[in-house]
Short mmCIF file of C-alpha atoms in Angstrom, two decimals:
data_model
loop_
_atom_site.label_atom_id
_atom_site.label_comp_id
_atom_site.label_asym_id
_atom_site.label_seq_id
_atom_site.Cartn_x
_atom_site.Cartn_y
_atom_site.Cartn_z
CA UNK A 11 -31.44 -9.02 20.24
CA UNK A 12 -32.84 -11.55 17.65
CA UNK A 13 -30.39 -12.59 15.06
CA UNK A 14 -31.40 -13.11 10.81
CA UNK A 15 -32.31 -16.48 9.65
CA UNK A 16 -29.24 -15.97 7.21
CA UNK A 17 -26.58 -15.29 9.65
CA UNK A 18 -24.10 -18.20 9.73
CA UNK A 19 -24.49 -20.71 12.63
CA UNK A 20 -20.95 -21.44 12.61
CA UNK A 21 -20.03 -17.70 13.86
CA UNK A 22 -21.28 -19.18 16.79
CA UNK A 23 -18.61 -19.76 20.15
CA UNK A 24 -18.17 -23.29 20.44
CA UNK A 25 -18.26 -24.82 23.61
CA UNK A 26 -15.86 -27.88 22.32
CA UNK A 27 -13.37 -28.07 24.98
CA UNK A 28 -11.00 -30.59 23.39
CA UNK A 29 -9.39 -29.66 20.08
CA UNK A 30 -10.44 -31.70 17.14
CA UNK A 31 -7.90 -34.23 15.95
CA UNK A 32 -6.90 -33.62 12.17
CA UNK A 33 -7.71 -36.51 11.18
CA UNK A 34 -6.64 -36.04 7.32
CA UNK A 35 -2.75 -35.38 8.31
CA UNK A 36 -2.99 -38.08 10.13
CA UNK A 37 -4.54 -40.03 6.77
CA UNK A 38 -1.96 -38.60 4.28
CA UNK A 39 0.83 -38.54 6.84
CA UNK A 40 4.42 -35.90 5.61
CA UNK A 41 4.35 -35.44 1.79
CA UNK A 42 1.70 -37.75 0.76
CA UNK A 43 -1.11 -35.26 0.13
CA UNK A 44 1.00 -33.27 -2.20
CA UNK A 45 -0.05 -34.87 -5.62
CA UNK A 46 2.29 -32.71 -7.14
CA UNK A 47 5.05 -30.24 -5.72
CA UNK A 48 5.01 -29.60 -1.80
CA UNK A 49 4.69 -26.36 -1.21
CA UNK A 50 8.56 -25.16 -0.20
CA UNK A 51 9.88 -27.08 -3.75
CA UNK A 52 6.90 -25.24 -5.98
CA UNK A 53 7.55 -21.82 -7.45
CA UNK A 54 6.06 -18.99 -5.49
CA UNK A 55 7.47 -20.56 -2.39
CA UNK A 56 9.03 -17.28 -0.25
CA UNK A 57 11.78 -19.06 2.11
CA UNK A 58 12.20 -16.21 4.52
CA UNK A 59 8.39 -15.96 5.26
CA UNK A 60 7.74 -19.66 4.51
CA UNK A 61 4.49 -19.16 2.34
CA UNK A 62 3.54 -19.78 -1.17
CA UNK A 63 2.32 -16.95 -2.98
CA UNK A 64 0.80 -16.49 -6.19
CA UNK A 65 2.86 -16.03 -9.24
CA UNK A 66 1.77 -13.06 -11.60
CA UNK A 67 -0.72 -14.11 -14.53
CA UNK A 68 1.15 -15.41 -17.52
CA UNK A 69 1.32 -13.77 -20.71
CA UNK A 70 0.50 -16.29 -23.48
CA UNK A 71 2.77 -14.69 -26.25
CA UNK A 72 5.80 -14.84 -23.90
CA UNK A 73 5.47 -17.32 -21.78
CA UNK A 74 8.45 -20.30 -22.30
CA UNK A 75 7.71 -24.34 -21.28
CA UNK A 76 8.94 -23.65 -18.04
CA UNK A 77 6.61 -20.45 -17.31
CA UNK A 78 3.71 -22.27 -17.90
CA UNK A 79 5.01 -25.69 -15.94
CA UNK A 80 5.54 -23.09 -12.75
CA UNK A 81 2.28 -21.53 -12.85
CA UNK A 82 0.61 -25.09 -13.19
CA UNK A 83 2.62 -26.21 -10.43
CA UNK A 84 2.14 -23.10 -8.33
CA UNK A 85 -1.76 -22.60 -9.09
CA UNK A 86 -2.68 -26.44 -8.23
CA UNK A 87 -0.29 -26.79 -4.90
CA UNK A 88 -2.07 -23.96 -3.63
CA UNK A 89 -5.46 -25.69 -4.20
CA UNK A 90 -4.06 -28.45 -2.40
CA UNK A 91 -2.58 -26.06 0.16
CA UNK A 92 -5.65 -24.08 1.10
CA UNK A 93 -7.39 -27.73 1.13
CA UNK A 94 -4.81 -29.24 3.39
CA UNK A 95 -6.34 -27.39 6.89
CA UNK A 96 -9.61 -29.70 6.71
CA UNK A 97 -9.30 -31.67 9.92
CA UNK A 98 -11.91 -34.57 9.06
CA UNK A 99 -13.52 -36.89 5.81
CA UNK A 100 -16.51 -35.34 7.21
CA UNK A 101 -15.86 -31.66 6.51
CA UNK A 102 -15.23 -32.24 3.27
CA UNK A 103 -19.01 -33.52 2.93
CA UNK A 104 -20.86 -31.39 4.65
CA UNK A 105 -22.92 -28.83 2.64
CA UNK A 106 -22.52 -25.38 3.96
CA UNK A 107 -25.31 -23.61 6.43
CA UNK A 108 -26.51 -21.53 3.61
CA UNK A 109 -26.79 -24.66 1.04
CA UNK A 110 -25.81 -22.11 -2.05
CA UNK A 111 -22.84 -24.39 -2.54
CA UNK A 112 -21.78 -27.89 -3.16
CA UNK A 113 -19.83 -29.39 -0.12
CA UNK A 114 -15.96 -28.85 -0.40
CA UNK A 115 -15.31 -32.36 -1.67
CA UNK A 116 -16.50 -30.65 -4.67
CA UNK A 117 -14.51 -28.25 -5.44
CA UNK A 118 -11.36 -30.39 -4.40
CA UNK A 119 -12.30 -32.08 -7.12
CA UNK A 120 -13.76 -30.40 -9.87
CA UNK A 121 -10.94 -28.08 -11.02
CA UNK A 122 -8.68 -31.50 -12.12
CA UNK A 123 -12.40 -32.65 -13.81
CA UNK A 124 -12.43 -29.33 -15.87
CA UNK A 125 -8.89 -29.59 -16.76
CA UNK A 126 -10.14 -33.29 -17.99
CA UNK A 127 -12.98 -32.28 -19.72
CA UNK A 128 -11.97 -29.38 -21.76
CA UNK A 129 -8.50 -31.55 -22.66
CA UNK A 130 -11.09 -34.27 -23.97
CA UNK A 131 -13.05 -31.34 -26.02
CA UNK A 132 -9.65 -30.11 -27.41
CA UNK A 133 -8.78 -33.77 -28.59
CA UNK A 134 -5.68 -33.46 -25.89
CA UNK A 135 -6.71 -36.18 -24.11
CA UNK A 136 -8.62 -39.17 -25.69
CA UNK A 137 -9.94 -41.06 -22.85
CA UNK A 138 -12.03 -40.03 -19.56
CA UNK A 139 -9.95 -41.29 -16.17
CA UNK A 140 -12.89 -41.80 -14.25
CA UNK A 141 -16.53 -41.31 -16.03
CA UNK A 142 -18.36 -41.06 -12.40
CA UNK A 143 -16.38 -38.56 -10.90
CA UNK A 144 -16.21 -36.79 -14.30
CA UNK A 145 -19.93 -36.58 -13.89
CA UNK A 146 -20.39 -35.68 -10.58
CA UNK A 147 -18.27 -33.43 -10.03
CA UNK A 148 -18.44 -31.56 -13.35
CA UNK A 149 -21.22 -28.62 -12.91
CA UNK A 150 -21.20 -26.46 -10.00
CA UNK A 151 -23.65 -24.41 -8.71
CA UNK A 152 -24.72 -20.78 -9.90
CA UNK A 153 -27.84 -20.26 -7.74
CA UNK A 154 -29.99 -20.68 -10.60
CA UNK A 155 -33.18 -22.54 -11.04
CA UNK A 156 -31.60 -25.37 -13.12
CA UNK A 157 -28.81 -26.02 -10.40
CA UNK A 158 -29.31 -29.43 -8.94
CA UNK A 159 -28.62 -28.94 -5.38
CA UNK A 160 -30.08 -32.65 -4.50
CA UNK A 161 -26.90 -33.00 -5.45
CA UNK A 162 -25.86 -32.10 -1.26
CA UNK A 163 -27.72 -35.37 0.19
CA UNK A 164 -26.14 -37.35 -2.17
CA UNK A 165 -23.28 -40.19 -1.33
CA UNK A 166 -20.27 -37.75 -1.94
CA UNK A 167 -16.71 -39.80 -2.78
CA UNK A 168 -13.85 -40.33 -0.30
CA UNK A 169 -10.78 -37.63 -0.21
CA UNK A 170 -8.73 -40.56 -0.58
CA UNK A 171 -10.52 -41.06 -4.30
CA UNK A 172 -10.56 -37.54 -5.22
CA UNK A 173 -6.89 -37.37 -4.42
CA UNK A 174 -5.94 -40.55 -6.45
CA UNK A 175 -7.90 -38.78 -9.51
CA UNK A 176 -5.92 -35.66 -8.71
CA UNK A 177 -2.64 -37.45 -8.98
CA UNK A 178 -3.72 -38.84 -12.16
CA UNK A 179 -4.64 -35.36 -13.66
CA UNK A 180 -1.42 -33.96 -12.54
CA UNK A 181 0.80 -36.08 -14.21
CA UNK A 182 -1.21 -35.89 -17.55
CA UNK A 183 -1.38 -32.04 -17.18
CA UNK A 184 2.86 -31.91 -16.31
CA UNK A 185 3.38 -34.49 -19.32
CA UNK A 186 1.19 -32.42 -21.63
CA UNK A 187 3.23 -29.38 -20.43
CA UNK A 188 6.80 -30.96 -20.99
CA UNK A 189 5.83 -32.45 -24.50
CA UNK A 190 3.61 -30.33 -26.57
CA UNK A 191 5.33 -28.58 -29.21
CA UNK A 192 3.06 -25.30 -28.81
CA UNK A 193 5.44 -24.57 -25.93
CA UNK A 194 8.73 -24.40 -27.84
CA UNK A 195 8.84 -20.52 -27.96
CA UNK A 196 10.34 -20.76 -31.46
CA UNK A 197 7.99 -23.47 -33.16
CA UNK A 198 5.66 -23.42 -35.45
CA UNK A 199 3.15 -24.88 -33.45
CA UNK A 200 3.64 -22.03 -31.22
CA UNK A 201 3.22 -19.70 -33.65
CA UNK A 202 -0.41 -20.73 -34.19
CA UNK A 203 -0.91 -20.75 -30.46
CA UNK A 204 -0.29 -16.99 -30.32
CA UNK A 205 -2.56 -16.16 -33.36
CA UNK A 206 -5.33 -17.96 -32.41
CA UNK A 207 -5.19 -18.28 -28.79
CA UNK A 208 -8.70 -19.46 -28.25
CA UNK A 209 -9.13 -21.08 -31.27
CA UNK A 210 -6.33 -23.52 -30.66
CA UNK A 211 -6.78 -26.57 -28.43
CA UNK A 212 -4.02 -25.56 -25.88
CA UNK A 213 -6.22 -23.07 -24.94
CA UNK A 214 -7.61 -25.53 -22.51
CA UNK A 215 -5.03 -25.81 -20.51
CA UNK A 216 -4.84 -21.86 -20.11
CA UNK A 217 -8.70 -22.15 -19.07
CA UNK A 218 -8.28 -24.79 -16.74
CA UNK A 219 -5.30 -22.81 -15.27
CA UNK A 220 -7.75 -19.89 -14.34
CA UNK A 221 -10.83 -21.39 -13.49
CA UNK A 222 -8.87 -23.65 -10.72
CA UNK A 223 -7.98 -20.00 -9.36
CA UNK A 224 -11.89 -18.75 -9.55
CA UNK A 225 -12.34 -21.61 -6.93
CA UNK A 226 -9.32 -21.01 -5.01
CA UNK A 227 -11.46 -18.11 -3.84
CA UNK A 228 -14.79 -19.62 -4.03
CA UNK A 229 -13.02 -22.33 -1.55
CA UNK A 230 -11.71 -20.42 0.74
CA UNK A 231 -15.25 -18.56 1.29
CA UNK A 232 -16.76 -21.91 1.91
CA UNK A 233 -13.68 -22.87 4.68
CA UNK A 234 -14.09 -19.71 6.40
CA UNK A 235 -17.86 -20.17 7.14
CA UNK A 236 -17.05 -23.37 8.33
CA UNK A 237 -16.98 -23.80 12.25
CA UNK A 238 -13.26 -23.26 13.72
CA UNK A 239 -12.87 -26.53 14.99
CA UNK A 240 -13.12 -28.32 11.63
CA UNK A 241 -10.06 -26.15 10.20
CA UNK A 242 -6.41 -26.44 11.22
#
């Protein structure tokens, strides 16, 4: 029985007899590849069946300081979570069979770059952290004629750079969480938050907080078409 040109490869058996090492555990050995909260201190973290779910979408108009520090906390240690199963530098490279998609070192980057960029367009952030990756890993890819896939042969940067960058936006994103006066439920500031929603420049944080969970799924499609022996 002949198979389709578009059926994945990778659904293949593979006749690898010794498991692959995981090579990135190995890399960012115990906590080290958290670049924020490990998974069992992060909100959403179920003790009894030792797995982080999702907490429920927040409600702008109710949400207090703490709320919204949770859900960033929960939303990007999940990122980091689903991430954490790649065995080797090179799996994060690789485009995928169907070449649709950017190769995950992408999108284990991009979400902190939005959260960058749209802080910079807001005037919540002045400065960019890194103008290259900033660049590179800004656009994705919507299967339309303008997308640059090129972009796949390209010299992609290390995990170990990405990472660093993501530590970076982390902190800004926690200290822009602890100190902006928006979040005091009783403010002023807040006040105009909840009229204008959109309008106002926090707004980017509440975009950057869903579009990092658009590619939580968009990720995980990508792992699962990989071949098993590249995923913990």
């Amino acid at each position: 029985m002949s198979t389709s040109s578009t059926r994945n490869p990778n659904l293949s058996f593979s006749m690898q007899q010794t498991p692959l090492e995981n090579q990135m555990q190995k890399q960012f050995a115990g906590d080290s590849w958290w670049t924020g909260l490990a998974p069992e201190k992060c909100p959403g973290f179920d003790k009894e069946k030792q797995c982080l779910f999702a907490l429920p979408l927040l409600n702008i108009d109710i949400a207090t300081r703490q709320d919204v520090l949770d859900y960033f906390d929960n939303t990007w240690t999940l990122t980091e979570l689903l991430f954490r199963g790649l065995k080797t530098e090179s799996t994060y490279t690789r485009p995928p069979y169907h070449q649709l998609r950017h190769p995950l070192i992408f999108y284990y980057g991009h979400p902190a770059v939005l959260f960058i960029n749209k802080l910079r367009v807001a005037g919540l952030v002045n400065d960019p952290l890194n103008l290259y990756l900033e660049k590179i890993l800004e656009t994705g890819v919507d299967e339309m004629s303008w997308d640059d896939m090129s972009k796949n042969e390209m010299n992609w940067p290390s995990v170990a750079t990405v990472h660093a960058y993501r530590k970076q936006v982390y902190n800004i994103i926690r200290k822009l969480i602890l100190e902006h006066p928006a979040l005091d439920i009783n403010s002023n500031e807040r006040k105009l938050l909840n009229e204008n929603k959109m309008a106002h420049p926090l707004w980017a944080l509440w975009m950057g907080f869903e579009h990092e969970k658009i590619h939580f799924e968009t990720s995980s499609v990508l792992i699962r078409e990989l071949p098993l022996e590249l995923v913990e």
